[in-house]
Short mmCIF file of N, CA, C and O and ligand atoms in Angstrom, two decimals:
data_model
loop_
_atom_site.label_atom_id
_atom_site.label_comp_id
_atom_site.label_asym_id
_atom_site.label_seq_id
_atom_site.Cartn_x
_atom_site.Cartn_y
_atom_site.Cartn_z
N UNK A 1 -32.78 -27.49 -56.46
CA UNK A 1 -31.65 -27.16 -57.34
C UNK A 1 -31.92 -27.66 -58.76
O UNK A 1 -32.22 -28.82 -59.02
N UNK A 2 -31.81 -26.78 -59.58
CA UNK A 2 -32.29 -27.13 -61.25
C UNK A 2 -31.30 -28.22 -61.28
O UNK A 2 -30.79 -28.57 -60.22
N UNK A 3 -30.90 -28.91 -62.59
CA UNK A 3 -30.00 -29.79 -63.02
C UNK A 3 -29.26 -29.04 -64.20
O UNK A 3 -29.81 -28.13 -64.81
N UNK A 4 -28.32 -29.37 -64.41
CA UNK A 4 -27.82 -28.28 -65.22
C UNK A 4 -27.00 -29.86 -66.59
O UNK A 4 -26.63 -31.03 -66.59
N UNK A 5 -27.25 -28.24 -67.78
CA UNK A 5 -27.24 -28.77 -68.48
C UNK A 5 -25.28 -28.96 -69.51
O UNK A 5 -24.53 -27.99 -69.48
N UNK A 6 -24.95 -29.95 -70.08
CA UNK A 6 -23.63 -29.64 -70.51
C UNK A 6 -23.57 -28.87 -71.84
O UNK A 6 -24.37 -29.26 -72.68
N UNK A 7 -22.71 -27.77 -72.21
CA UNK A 7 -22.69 -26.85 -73.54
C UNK A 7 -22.24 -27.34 -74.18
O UNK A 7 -22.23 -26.77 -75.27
N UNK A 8 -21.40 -28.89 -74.16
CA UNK A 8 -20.86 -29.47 -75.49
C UNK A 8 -21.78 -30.46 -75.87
O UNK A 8 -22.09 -30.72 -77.03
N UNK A 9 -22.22 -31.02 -74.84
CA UNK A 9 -22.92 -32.55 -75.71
C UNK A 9 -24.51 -32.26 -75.80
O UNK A 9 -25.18 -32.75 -76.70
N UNK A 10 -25.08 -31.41 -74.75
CA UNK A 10 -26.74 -30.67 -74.17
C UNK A 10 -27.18 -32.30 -72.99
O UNK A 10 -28.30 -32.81 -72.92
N UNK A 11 -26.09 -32.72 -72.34
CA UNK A 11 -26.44 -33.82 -71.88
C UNK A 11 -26.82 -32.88 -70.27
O UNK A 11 -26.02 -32.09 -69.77
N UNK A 12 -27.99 -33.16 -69.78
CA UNK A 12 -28.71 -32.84 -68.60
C UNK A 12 -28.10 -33.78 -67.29
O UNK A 12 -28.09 -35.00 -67.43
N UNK A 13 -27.74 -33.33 -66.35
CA UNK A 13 -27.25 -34.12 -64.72
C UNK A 13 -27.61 -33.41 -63.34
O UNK A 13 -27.93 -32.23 -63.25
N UNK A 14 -27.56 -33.87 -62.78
CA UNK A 14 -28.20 -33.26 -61.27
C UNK A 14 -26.68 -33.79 -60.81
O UNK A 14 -26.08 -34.85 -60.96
N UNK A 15 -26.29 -32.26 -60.04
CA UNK A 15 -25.31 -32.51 -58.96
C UNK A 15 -24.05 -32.90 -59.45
O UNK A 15 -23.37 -33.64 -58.75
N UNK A 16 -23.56 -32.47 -60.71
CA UNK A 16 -22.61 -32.75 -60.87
C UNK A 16 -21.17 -31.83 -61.21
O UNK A 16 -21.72 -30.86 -61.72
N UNK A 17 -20.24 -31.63 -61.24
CA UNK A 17 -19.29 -30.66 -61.68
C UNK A 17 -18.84 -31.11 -63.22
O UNK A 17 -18.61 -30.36 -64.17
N UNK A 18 -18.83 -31.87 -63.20
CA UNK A 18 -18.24 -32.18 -64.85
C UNK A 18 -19.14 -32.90 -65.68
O UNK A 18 -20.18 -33.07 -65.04
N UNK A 19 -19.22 -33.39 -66.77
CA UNK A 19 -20.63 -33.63 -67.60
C UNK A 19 -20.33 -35.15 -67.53
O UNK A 19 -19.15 -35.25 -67.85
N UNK A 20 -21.00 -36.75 -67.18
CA UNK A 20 -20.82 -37.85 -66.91
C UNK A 20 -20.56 -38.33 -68.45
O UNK A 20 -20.06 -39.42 -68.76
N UNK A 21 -21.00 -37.29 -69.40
CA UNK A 21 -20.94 -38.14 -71.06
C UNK A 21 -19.75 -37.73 -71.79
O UNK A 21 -19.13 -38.45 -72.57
N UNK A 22 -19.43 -36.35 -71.44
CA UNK A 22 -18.03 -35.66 -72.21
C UNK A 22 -17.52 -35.21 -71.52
O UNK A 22 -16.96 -34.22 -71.99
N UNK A 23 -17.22 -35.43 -69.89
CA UNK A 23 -16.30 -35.10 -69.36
C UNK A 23 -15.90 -33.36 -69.00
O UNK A 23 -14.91 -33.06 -68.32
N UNK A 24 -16.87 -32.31 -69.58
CA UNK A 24 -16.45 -31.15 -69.94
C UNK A 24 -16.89 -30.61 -68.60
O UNK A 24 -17.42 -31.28 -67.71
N UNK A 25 -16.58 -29.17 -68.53
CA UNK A 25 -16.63 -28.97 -67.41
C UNK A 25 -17.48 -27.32 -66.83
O UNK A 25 -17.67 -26.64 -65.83
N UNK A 26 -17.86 -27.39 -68.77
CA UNK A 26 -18.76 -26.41 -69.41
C UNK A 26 -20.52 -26.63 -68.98
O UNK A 26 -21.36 -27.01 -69.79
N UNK A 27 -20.84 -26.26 -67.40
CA UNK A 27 -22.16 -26.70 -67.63
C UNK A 27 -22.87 -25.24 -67.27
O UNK A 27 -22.36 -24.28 -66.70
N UNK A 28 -24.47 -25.41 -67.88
CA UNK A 28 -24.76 -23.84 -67.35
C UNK A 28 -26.46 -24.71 -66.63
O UNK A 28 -27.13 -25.69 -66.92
N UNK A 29 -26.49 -24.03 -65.98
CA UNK A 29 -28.67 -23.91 -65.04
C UNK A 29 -29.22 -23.21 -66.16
O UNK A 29 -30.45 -23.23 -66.29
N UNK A 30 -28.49 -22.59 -67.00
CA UNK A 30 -29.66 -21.51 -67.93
C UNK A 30 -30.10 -22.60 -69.34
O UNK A 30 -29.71 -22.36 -70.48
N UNK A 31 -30.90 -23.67 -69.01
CA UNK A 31 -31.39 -24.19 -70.49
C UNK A 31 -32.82 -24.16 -70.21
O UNK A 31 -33.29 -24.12 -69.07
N UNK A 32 -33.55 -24.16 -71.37
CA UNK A 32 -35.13 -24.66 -71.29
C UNK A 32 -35.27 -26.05 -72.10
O UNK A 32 -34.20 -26.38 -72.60
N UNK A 33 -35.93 -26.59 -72.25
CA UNK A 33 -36.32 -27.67 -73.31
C UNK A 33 -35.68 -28.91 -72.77
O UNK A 33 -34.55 -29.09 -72.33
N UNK A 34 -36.43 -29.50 -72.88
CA UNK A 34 -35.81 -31.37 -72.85
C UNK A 34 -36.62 -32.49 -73.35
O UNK A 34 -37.80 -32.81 -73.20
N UNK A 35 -35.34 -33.14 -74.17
CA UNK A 35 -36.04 -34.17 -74.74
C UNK A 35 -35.10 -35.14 -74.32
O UNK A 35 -33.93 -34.89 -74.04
N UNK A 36 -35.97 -36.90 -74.25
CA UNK A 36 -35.47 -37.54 -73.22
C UNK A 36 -35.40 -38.87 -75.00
O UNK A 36 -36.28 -39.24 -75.78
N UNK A 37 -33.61 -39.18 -74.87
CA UNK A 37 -33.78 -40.21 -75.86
C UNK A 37 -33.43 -41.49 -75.66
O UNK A 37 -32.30 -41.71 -75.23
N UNK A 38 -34.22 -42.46 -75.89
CA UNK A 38 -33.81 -43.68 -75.54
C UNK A 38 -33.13 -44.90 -76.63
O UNK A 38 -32.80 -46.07 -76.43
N UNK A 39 -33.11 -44.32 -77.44
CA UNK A 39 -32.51 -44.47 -78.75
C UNK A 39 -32.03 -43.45 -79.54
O UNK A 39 -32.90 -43.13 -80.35
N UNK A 40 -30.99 -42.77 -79.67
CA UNK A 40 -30.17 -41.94 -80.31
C UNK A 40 -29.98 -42.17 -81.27
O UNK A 40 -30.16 -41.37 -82.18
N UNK A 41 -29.57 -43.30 -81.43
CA UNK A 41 -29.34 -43.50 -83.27
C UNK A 41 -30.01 -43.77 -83.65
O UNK A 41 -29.80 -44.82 -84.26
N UNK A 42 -31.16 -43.33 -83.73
CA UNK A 42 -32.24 -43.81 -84.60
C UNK A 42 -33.42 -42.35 -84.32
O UNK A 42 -34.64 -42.23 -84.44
N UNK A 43 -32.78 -41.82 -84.08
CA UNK A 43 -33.64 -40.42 -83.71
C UNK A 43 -33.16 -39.31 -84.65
O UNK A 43 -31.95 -39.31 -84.85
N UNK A 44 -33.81 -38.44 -85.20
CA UNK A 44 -33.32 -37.68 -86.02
C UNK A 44 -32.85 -36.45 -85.34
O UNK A 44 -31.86 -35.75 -85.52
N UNK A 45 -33.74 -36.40 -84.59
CA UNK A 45 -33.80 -35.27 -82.93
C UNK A 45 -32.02 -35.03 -83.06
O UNK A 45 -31.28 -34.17 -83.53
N UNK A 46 -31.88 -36.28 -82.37
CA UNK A 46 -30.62 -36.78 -81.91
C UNK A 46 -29.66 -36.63 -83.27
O UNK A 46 -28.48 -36.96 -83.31
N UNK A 47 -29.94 -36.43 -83.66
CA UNK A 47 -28.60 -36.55 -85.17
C UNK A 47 -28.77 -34.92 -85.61
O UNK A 47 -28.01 -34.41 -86.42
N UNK A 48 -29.73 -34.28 -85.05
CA UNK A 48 -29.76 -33.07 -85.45
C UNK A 48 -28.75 -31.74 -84.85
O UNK A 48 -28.17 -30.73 -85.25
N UNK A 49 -29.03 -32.68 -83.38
CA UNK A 49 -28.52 -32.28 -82.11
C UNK A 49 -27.27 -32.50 -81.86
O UNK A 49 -26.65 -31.58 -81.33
N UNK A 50 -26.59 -33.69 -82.16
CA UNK A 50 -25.54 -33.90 -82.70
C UNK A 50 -25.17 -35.34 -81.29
O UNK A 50 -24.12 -35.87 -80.91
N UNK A 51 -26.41 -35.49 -80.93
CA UNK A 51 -26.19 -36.77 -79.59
C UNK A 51 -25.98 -38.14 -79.98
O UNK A 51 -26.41 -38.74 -80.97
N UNK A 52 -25.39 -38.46 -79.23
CA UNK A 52 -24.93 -40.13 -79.81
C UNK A 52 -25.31 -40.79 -78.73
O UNK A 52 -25.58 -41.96 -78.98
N UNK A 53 -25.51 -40.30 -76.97
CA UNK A 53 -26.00 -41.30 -76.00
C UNK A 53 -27.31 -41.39 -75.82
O UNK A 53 -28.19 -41.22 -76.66
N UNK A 54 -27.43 -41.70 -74.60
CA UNK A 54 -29.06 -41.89 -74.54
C UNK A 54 -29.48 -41.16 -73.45
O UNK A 54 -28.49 -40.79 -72.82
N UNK A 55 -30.86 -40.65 -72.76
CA UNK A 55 -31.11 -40.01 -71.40
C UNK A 55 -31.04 -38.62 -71.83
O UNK A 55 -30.85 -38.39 -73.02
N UNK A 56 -31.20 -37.48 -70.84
CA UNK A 56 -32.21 -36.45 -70.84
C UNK A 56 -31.21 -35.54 -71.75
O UNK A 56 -29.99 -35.66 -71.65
N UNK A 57 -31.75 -34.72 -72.54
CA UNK A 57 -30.81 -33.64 -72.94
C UNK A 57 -31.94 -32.17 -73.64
O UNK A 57 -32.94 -32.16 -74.37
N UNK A 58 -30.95 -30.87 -72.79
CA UNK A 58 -31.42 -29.65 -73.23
C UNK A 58 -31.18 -29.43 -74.58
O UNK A 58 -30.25 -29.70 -75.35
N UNK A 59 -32.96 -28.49 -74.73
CA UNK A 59 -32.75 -28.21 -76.51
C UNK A 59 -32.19 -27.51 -76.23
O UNK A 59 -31.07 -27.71 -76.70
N UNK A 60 -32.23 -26.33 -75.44
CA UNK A 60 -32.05 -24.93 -75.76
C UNK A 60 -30.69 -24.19 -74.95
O UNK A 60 -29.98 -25.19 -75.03
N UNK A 61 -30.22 -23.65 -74.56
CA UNK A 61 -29.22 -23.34 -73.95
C UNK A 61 -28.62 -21.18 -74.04
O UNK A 61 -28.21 -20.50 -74.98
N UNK A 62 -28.87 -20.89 -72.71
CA UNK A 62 -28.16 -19.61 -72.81
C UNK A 62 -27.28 -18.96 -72.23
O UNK A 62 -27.88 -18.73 -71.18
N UNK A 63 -26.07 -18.37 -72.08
CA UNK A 63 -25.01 -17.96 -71.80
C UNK A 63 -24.29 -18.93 -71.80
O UNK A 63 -23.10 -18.82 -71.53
ZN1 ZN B 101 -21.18 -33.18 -72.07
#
């Protein structure tokens, strides 16, 4: 089973119904890309992306 990714925050989870970082309930299987941050604030990645936590998140995202 892929892990699916959340459409508000791009925060990545296995097995879950709602997203563990924003709560949303917006998740899709259709992403490619992942970048894994262990420092967010200090990542530009992450400020680009618009992430403030830490751990796996999809670049890319479709439907
Ligand atoms: Zn989320």
């Amino acid at each position: 089973m892929k892990d699916k990714a959340c459409r508000v925050c791009h925060k990545i989870s296995e097995d879950v119904k709602v997203c563990p970082a924003c709560n949303s309930s917006d998740l899709t299987t259709f992403w490619s890309g992942f970048v894994i941050f262990v420092n967010a604030e200090k990542s530009a990645i992450a400020q680009k992306m618009g992430v403030t936590g830490i751990g796996k998140y999809a670049v890319r995202m479709s439907r």
